[in-house]
Amino acid sequence: MAAADIILTREAAVQGRGEYRARTRRKIMILVGLSLALCLSFAVDLAWGPARYGLDQVILALIDPDAVSAQVRTVIWDIRMPVAVMAIVVGAALSVAGAQMQTILANPLASPFTLGISAAASFGAALGIVTTVPIIPVAAGLIVPVNAFIMALAATLFIHFVSQVRGVSVQTVVLLGIALVFTFNALLAFVQYLASEQALSQVVFWTMGSLTKATWPKIWATLAVLLIALPLFARNAWALTAIRLGEDKAASFGVNVRYIRLETMLIISLLASVPVSFVGTIGFVGLVGPHIARMILGEDQRFFLPGSVLAGALLLSVTSIVSKSILPGVVFPIGIITALVGVPFFISLILSNVRRSW
Amino acid sequence: MTLDPDVLILTIGNKAAADEVNLEEMLSGIGVKIVYVDFREHIIDNTVPSLHILGQLFGKEERAQEVADFWQSKMDAIAKVIADNNPQRPDVFMYRAAGLVECCGTFGPDNFGLMVELAGGNNLGSDFLPGYTGSINPEQVIASNPDLIVVTGSDWTNSANAEGFVSVGPGTADGAEVSREVLASLVEAPAFTGSSAVAEGNVHAIWHQFYASPYQFVAIEAMAKWFHPDLFADVDPDATFKEFYDRFLPIDYQPGAWLSLEAGE
């Protein structure tokens, strides 16, 4: 009997290994599919706009910029390209920030938007626009993004250190984040109330989020943060996956939970605050990008991390296309459109997912 | 209220906010009347009535009539030339508050957009914007290829976050050379690549504050002259504005409310 048991277990093991491999293969295929969709969306974003150039012109402008007219070159390289690239980089950064916030705070509601980081950035920016008072001394042109960045960083670190206090549960941290949202929104309204009409319209535009302010230095800065963050997260992938099982279990596996949480939170603060300081408040992607990735790929960080990057980038890239297609000649602030594009997809995912993903 | 006024003068834009708190009822209780004027939202319909209202308030109804007549005569004169000749309307891009607003802020069918139409131009912003201001895609400016670019500017030295504005307006004539350099650098933005306006040198700047004043006729004269130099060869907006100052304003005329990229135009 004992021998038969062992044989059965072996068969089960072989079968299990096969299932695991099949599942892994399926997840890799999903990641490949997301990558292809992102490439397609990026291509459409470059090819589509009010100046109706043929596909041949666009491709020629990309391959050999000197072979096309100055107008085509400018439209493709100076107007469409920065916005299209910024959409991808910002979408990826915010999505990853939200993903890891959800991971280490063990809460599905965590995102740069819901925990008050975006609100803090908005307040910092409004302070810069209305009072032109820099929080730290910087050049005049940098006051708005630097103020936004500092406030966002302060909010993130506040959340982190409060979450470290003994006896503070993850639920409390989310409540604190919501308190931050209200605090900074009140401060923002306070500054708006004091603002001149001109400054007020600038603040309102800023808080709606817009990719039209994309420039190459901003793109490189955001990309640099992303490229520093991703390898660090990837190195901690197993530890982060283990933390999702519960901190005590992770600790029993030998994971230094405190250290991992601090490191992750510091990286998140950069990932969340840098793009927001450049493009304004884009709320939805940091919450939903990771949820989409989790629903279709599961919790394993090896797939969840790249999945979040791709889902966020794809969401914002598609939004970028939609935002310039609604009214011809007008670019809608992307913060308005993000939710409108993402929500229907998100709801359909929630409703079709019988298996609980959180 | 502590000043104990007889009348509170508000611009029409504040009416919604005032109505919300029943300001009229509240103030009439203490004997204060509200009067609304408008030099901004409906520049054609409301400017003359607003002038009359102010005349009545200050007991200078005849003087107000003179100002209104002057305004009307200048507006009619331009409208007549446009109606008689029905010229081909050049495409005009109004670059709104350059240096204060990022490219490409512009005007919809009202205010400066309407002034462009009255001056015999086709305001590009009207095709894309429903409201009276807004921003359009820089790429759309390239696609629309404007024949003329008119930048609105002012002396925004004391304004927060203003950078690279064209300083035009009363008394700025001395700084014209610097303003021209700023104007030249503004139209190097991607949105104006290869446009006929830049190629032909049809780039101008005008005082932003014409948007909320009873002086629209001066702005329209200046623009009409840019849009149709032959039709309006004998119109001299500078002389018009000076006459207005001399007859109606207590201060001396200071030129400089507009300039063209190419000096001597």
PDB file of N, CA and C in Angstrom, chain A residues 48-51 53 70-71 74-75 78-80 128-130 132 140-141 144 197-198 202 212-213 324 327-331, chain B residues 40 96-97 100-102 127-130 135-140 142-143 145 156 159-161 163 190-191 193-195 208:
ATOM      1  N   TRP A  48      -1.521  58.815 -35.819  1.00  0.00           N
ATOM      2  CA  TRP A  48      -2.841  59.432 -35.802  1.00  0.00           C
ATOM      3  C   TRP A  48      -2.779  60.850 -35.234  1.00  0.00           C
ATOM      4  N   GLY A  49      -3.432  61.783 -35.921  1.00  0.00           N
ATOM      5  CA  GLY A  49      -3.489  63.158 -35.432  1.00  0.00           C
ATOM      6  C   GLY A  49      -4.202  64.024 -36.437  1.00  0.00           C
ATOM      7  N   PRO A  50      -4.468  65.289 -36.050  1.00  0.00           N
ATOM      8  CA  PRO A  50      -5.228  66.161 -36.943  1.00  0.00           C
ATOM      9  C   PRO A  50      -4.535  66.436 -38.283  1.00  0.00           C
ATOM     10  N   ALA A  51      -3.208  66.404 -38.307  1.00  0.00           N
ATOM     11  CA  ALA A  51      -2.525  66.515 -39.595  1.00  0.00           C
ATOM     12  C   ALA A  51      -2.539  65.118 -40.212  1.00  0.00           C
ATOM     13  N   TYR A  53      -1.394  62.694 -42.113  1.00  0.00           N
ATOM     14  CA  TYR A  53      -0.324  62.210 -42.973  1.00  0.00           C
ATOM     15  C   TYR A  53      -0.545  60.726 -43.273  1.00  0.00           C
ATOM     16  N   ALA A  70       9.860  69.525 -43.451  1.00  0.00           N
ATOM     17  CA  ALA A  70      10.081  69.997 -42.084  1.00  0.00           C
ATOM     18  C   ALA A  70       8.802  69.868 -41.252  1.00  0.00           C
ATOM     19  N   GLN A  71       7.647  70.089 -41.900  1.00  0.00           N
ATOM     20  CA  GLN A  71       6.381  70.002 -41.163  1.00  0.00           C
ATOM     21  C   GLN A  71       6.116  68.592 -40.667  1.00  0.00           C
ATOM     22  N   THR A  74       8.497  67.740 -37.877  1.00  0.00           N
ATOM     23  CA  THR A  74       8.133  68.395 -36.623  1.00  0.00           C
ATOM     24  C   THR A  74       6.936  67.707 -35.970  1.00  0.00           C
ATOM     25  N   VAL A  75       5.927  67.410 -36.785  1.00  0.00           N
ATOM     26  CA  VAL A  75       4.719  66.789 -36.223  1.00  0.00           C
ATOM     27  C   VAL A  75       5.057  65.440 -35.597  1.00  0.00           C
ATOM     28  N   ASP A  78       8.554  66.147 -32.925  1.00  0.00           N
ATOM     29  CA  ASP A  78       8.503  67.156 -31.862  1.00  0.00           C
ATOM     30  C   ASP A  78       7.138  67.245 -31.197  1.00  0.00           C
ATOM     31  N   ILE A  79       6.086  66.835 -31.894  1.00  0.00           N
ATOM     32  CA  ILE A  79       4.757  66.970 -31.301  1.00  0.00           C
ATOM     33  C   ILE A  79       4.188  65.615 -30.880  1.00  0.00           C
ATOM     34  N   ARG A  80       4.167  64.634 -31.802  1.00  0.00           N
ATOM     35  CA  ARG A  80       3.531  63.355 -31.429  1.00  0.00           C
ATOM     36  C   ARG A  80       4.441  62.470 -30.579  1.00  0.00           C
ATOM     37  N   GLY A 128       3.222  76.564  -6.116  1.00  0.00           N
ATOM     38  CA  GLY A 128       4.213  77.124  -7.039  1.00  0.00           C
ATOM     39  C   GLY A 128       3.578  78.063  -8.045  1.00  0.00           C
ATOM     40  N   ILE A 129       2.401  77.677  -8.577  1.00  0.00           N
ATOM     41  CA  ILE A 129       1.752  78.484  -9.614  1.00  0.00           C
ATOM     42  C   ILE A 129       1.219  79.786  -9.016  1.00  0.00           C
ATOM     43  N   VAL A 130       0.585  79.685  -7.866  1.00  0.00           N
ATOM     44  CA  VAL A 130      -0.123  80.845  -7.317  1.00  0.00           C
ATOM     45  C   VAL A 130       0.807  81.796  -6.574  1.00  0.00           C
ATOM     46  N   THR A 132       4.269  81.403  -6.343  1.00  0.00           N
ATOM     47  CA  THR A 132       5.647  81.327  -6.860  1.00  0.00           C
ATOM     48  C   THR A 132       6.659  81.226  -5.721  1.00  0.00           C
ATOM     49  N   ALA A 140      13.381  79.545 -11.710  1.00  0.00           N
ATOM     50  CA  ALA A 140      11.972  79.917 -11.807  1.00  0.00           C
ATOM     51  C   ALA A 140      11.148  78.886 -12.577  1.00  0.00           C
ATOM     52  N   GLY A 141      11.690  78.371 -13.685  1.00  0.00           N
ATOM     53  CA  GLY A 141      10.924  77.460 -14.518  1.00  0.00           C
ATOM     54  C   GLY A 141      10.663  76.118 -13.852  1.00  0.00           C
ATOM     55  N   VAL A 144       7.287  74.787 -10.181  1.00  0.00           N
ATOM     56  CA  VAL A 144       6.071  73.973 -10.137  1.00  0.00           C
ATOM     57  C   VAL A 144       6.387  72.480 -10.002  1.00  0.00           C
ATOM     58  N   GLU A 197      -7.370  84.918 -11.411  1.00  0.00           N
ATOM     59  CA  GLU A 197      -8.095  84.133 -12.403  1.00  0.00           C
ATOM     60  C   GLU A 197      -7.142  83.367 -13.313  1.00  0.00           C
ATOM     61  N   GLN A 198      -6.079  84.065 -13.724  1.00  0.00           N
ATOM     62  CA  GLN A 198      -5.092  83.458 -14.627  1.00  0.00           C
ATOM     63  C   GLN A 198      -4.427  82.250 -13.959  1.00  0.00           C
ATOM     64  N   GLN A 202      -4.625  77.984 -14.571  1.00  0.00           N
ATOM     65  CA  GLN A 202      -3.420  77.152 -14.686  1.00  0.00           C
ATOM     66  C   GLN A 202      -3.468  75.991 -13.691  1.00  0.00           C
ATOM     67  N   THR A 212       0.525  67.099 -22.861  1.00  0.00           N
ATOM     68  CA  THR A 212       1.031  68.028 -23.867  1.00  0.00           C
ATOM     69  C   THR A 212       2.251  68.791 -23.359  1.00  0.00           C
ATOM     70  N   LYS A 213       2.501  68.720 -22.049  1.00  0.00           N
ATOM     71  CA  LYS A 213       3.675  69.391 -21.505  1.00  0.00           C
ATOM     72  C   LYS A 213       4.921  68.505 -21.597  1.00  0.00           C
ATOM     73  N   LYS A 324      -6.989  62.792 -28.068  1.00  0.00           N
ATOM     74  CA  LYS A 324      -6.860  63.721 -29.195  1.00  0.00           C
ATOM     75  C   LYS A 324      -7.851  63.394 -30.318  1.00  0.00           C
ATOM     76  N   LEU A 327     -12.527  65.560 -29.849  1.00  0.00           N
ATOM     77  CA  LEU A 327     -12.837  66.778 -30.600  1.00  0.00           C
ATOM     78  C   LEU A 327     -11.649  67.036 -31.509  1.00  0.00           C
ATOM     79  N   PRO A 328     -11.855  67.136 -32.815  1.00  0.00           N
ATOM     80  CA  PRO A 328     -10.715  67.369 -33.687  1.00  0.00           C
ATOM     81  C   PRO A 328     -10.030  68.695 -33.360  1.00  0.00           C
ATOM     82  N   GLY A 329      -8.710  68.676 -33.310  1.00  0.00           N
ATOM     83  CA  GLY A 329      -7.960  69.903 -33.073  1.00  0.00           C
ATOM     84  C   GLY A 329      -7.739  70.218 -31.612  1.00  0.00           C
ATOM     85  N   VAL A 330      -8.443  69.510 -30.721  1.00  0.00           N
ATOM     86  CA  VAL A 330      -8.320  69.790 -29.298  1.00  0.00           C
ATOM     87  C   VAL A 330      -7.731  68.559 -28.610  1.00  0.00           C
ATOM     88  N   VAL A 331      -6.816  68.777 -27.678  1.00  0.00           N
ATOM     89  CA  VAL A 331      -6.311  67.672 -26.879  1.00  0.00           C
ATOM     90  C   VAL A 331      -6.941  67.769 -25.497  1.00  0.00           C
TER      91      VAL A 331
ATOM     92  N   ARG B  40     -16.662  92.225 -22.441  1.00  0.00           N
ATOM     93  CA  ARG B  40     -15.851  91.045 -22.663  1.00  0.00           C
ATOM     94  C   ARG B  40     -16.615  89.877 -23.278  1.00  0.00           C
ATOM     95  N   ARG B  96      -3.012  83.132 -27.919  1.00  0.00           N
ATOM     96  CA  ARG B  96      -3.497  83.842 -26.746  1.00  0.00           C
ATOM     97  C   ARG B  96      -2.467  83.860 -25.617  1.00  0.00           C
ATOM     98  N   ALA B  97      -2.172  85.073 -25.144  1.00  0.00           N
ATOM     99  CA  ALA B  97      -1.331  85.277 -23.960  1.00  0.00           C
ATOM    100  C   ALA B  97      -0.057  84.435 -24.009  1.00  0.00           C
ATOM    101  N   LEU B 100       2.409  83.305 -21.126  1.00  0.00           N
ATOM    102  CA  LEU B 100       1.663  83.122 -19.887  1.00  0.00           C
ATOM    103  C   LEU B 100       0.926  81.784 -19.963  1.00  0.00           C
ATOM    104  N   VAL B 101       0.507  81.449 -21.190  1.00  0.00           N
ATOM    105  CA  VAL B 101      -0.236  80.220 -21.443  1.00  0.00           C
ATOM    106  C   VAL B 101       0.597  79.402 -22.420  1.00  0.00           C
ATOM    107  N   GLU B 102       0.621  78.088 -22.221  1.00  0.00           N
ATOM    108  CA  GLU B 102       1.429  77.270 -23.118  1.00  0.00           C
ATOM    109  C   GLU B 102       0.784  77.168 -24.493  1.00  0.00           C
ATOM    110  N   ASP B 127     -13.078  77.178 -35.320  1.00  0.00           N
ATOM    111  CA  ASP B 127     -13.409  75.872 -35.891  1.00  0.00           C
ATOM    112  C   ASP B 127     -13.313  74.756 -34.858  1.00  0.00           C
ATOM    113  N   PHE B 128     -12.596  75.012 -33.760  1.00  0.00           N
ATOM    114  CA  PHE B 128     -12.296  73.905 -32.849  1.00  0.00           C
ATOM    115  C   PHE B 128     -12.795  74.116 -31.435  1.00  0.00           C
ATOM    116  N   LEU B 129     -12.982  75.363 -31.027  1.00  0.00           N
ATOM    117  CA  LEU B 129     -13.326  75.617 -29.632  1.00  0.00           C
ATOM    118  C   LEU B 129     -14.753  76.133 -29.510  1.00  0.00           C
ATOM    119  N   PRO B 130     -15.533  75.542 -28.613  1.00  0.00           N
ATOM    120  CA  PRO B 130     -16.886  76.038 -28.393  1.00  0.00           C
ATOM    121  C   PRO B 130     -16.911  77.304 -27.527  1.00  0.00           C
ATOM    122  N   SER B 135      -7.390  75.756 -25.588  1.00  0.00           N
ATOM    123  CA  SER B 135      -6.136  75.415 -26.246  1.00  0.00           C
ATOM    124  C   SER B 135      -6.402  74.440 -27.374  1.00  0.00           C
ATOM    125  N   ILE B 136      -5.678  74.575 -28.456  1.00  0.00           N
ATOM    126  CA  ILE B 136      -5.802  73.574 -29.506  1.00  0.00           C
ATOM    127  C   ILE B 136      -4.474  72.854 -29.694  1.00  0.00           C
ATOM    128  N   ASN B 137      -4.565  71.681 -30.264  1.00  0.00           N
ATOM    129  CA  ASN B 137      -3.405  70.831 -30.509  1.00  0.00           C
ATOM    130  C   ASN B 137      -2.404  71.564 -31.413  1.00  0.00           C
ATOM    131  N   PRO B 138      -1.132  71.687 -30.976  1.00  0.00           N
ATOM    132  CA  PRO B 138      -0.134  72.357 -31.822  1.00  0.00           C
ATOM    133  C   PRO B 138      -0.110  71.768 -33.238  1.00  0.00           C
ATOM    134  N   GLU B 139      -0.341  70.462 -33.296  1.00  0.00           N
ATOM    135  CA  GLU B 139      -0.338  69.794 -34.600  1.00  0.00           C
ATOM    136  C   GLU B 139      -1.453  70.354 -35.491  1.00  0.00           C
ATOM    137  N   GLN B 140      -2.587  70.740 -34.873  1.00  0.00           N
ATOM    138  CA  GLN B 140      -3.689  71.295 -35.644  1.00  0.00           C
ATOM    139  C   GLN B 140      -3.290  72.634 -36.263  1.00  0.00           C
ATOM    140  N   ILE B 142      -0.313  73.400 -37.280  1.00  0.00           N
ATOM    141  CA  ILE B 142       0.471  73.048 -38.470  1.00  0.00           C
ATOM    142  C   ILE B 142      -0.459  72.646 -39.608  1.00  0.00           C
ATOM    143  N   ALA B 143      -1.432  71.782 -39.281  1.00  0.00           N
ATOM    144  CA  ALA B 143      -2.342  71.285 -40.318  1.00  0.00           C
ATOM    145  C   ALA B 143      -3.169  72.420 -40.915  1.00  0.00           C
ATOM    146  N   ASN B 145      -2.295  75.570 -41.126  1.00  0.00           N
ATOM    147  CA  ASN B 145      -1.381  76.456 -41.843  1.00  0.00           C
ATOM    148  C   ASN B 145      -1.893  77.902 -41.930  1.00  0.00           C
ATOM    149  N   TRP B 156       3.715  91.690 -18.610  1.00  0.00           N
ATOM    150  CA  TRP B 156       3.430  90.766 -17.512  1.00  0.00           C
ATOM    151  C   TRP B 156       4.638  90.571 -16.607  1.00  0.00           C
ATOM    152  N   SER B 159       3.829  89.384 -13.284  1.00  0.00           N
ATOM    153  CA  SER B 159       2.939  88.245 -13.215  1.00  0.00           C
ATOM    154  C   SER B 159       3.730  86.976 -12.929  1.00  0.00           C
ATOM    155  N   ALA B 160       3.191  86.160 -12.035  1.00  0.00           N
ATOM    156  CA  ALA B 160       3.872  84.926 -11.691  1.00  0.00           C
ATOM    157  C   ALA B 160       3.949  84.005 -12.908  1.00  0.00           C
ATOM    158  N   ASN B 161       5.047  83.313 -13.042  1.00  0.00           N
ATOM    159  CA  ASN B 161       5.213  82.278 -14.068  1.00  0.00           C
ATOM    160  C   ASN B 161       5.170  82.786 -15.504  1.00  0.00           C
ATOM    161  N   GLU B 163       6.811  83.999 -18.749  1.00  0.00           N
ATOM    162  CA  GLU B 163       8.145  83.892 -19.328  1.00  0.00           C
ATOM    163  C   GLU B 163       8.023  83.993 -20.833  1.00  0.00           C
ATOM    164  N   PRO B 190       7.332  74.525 -32.376  1.00  0.00           N
ATOM    165  CA  PRO B 190       6.980  73.478 -33.345  1.00  0.00           C
ATOM    166  C   PRO B 190       5.666  73.765 -34.079  1.00  0.00           C
ATOM    167  N   ALA B 191       4.689  74.365 -33.383  1.00  0.00           N
ATOM    168  CA  ALA B 191       3.357  74.559 -33.961  1.00  0.00           C
ATOM    169  C   ALA B 191       3.394  75.414 -35.224  1.00  0.00           C
ATOM    170  N   THR B 193       5.948  75.515 -37.539  1.00  0.00           N
ATOM    171  CA  THR B 193       6.909  75.039 -38.526  1.00  0.00           C
ATOM    172  C   THR B 193       6.319  75.128 -39.930  1.00  0.00           C
ATOM    173  N   GLY B 194       7.023  75.837 -40.795  1.00  0.00           N
ATOM    174  CA  GLY B 194       6.644  75.880 -42.201  1.00  0.00           C
ATOM    175  C   GLY B 194       5.326  76.562 -42.489  1.00  0.00           C
ATOM    176  N   SER B 195       4.791  77.350 -41.559  1.00  0.00           N
ATOM    177  CA  SER B 195       3.514  78.013 -41.832  1.00  0.00           C
ATOM    178  C   SER B 195       3.723  79.180 -42.786  1.00  0.00           C
ATOM    179  N   HIS B 208      -3.056  92.440 -25.097  1.00  0.00           N
ATOM    180  CA  HIS B 208      -4.014  91.434 -24.623  1.00  0.00           C
ATOM    181  C   HIS B 208      -5.246  92.095 -23.995  1.00  0.00           C
TER     182      HIS B 208
END
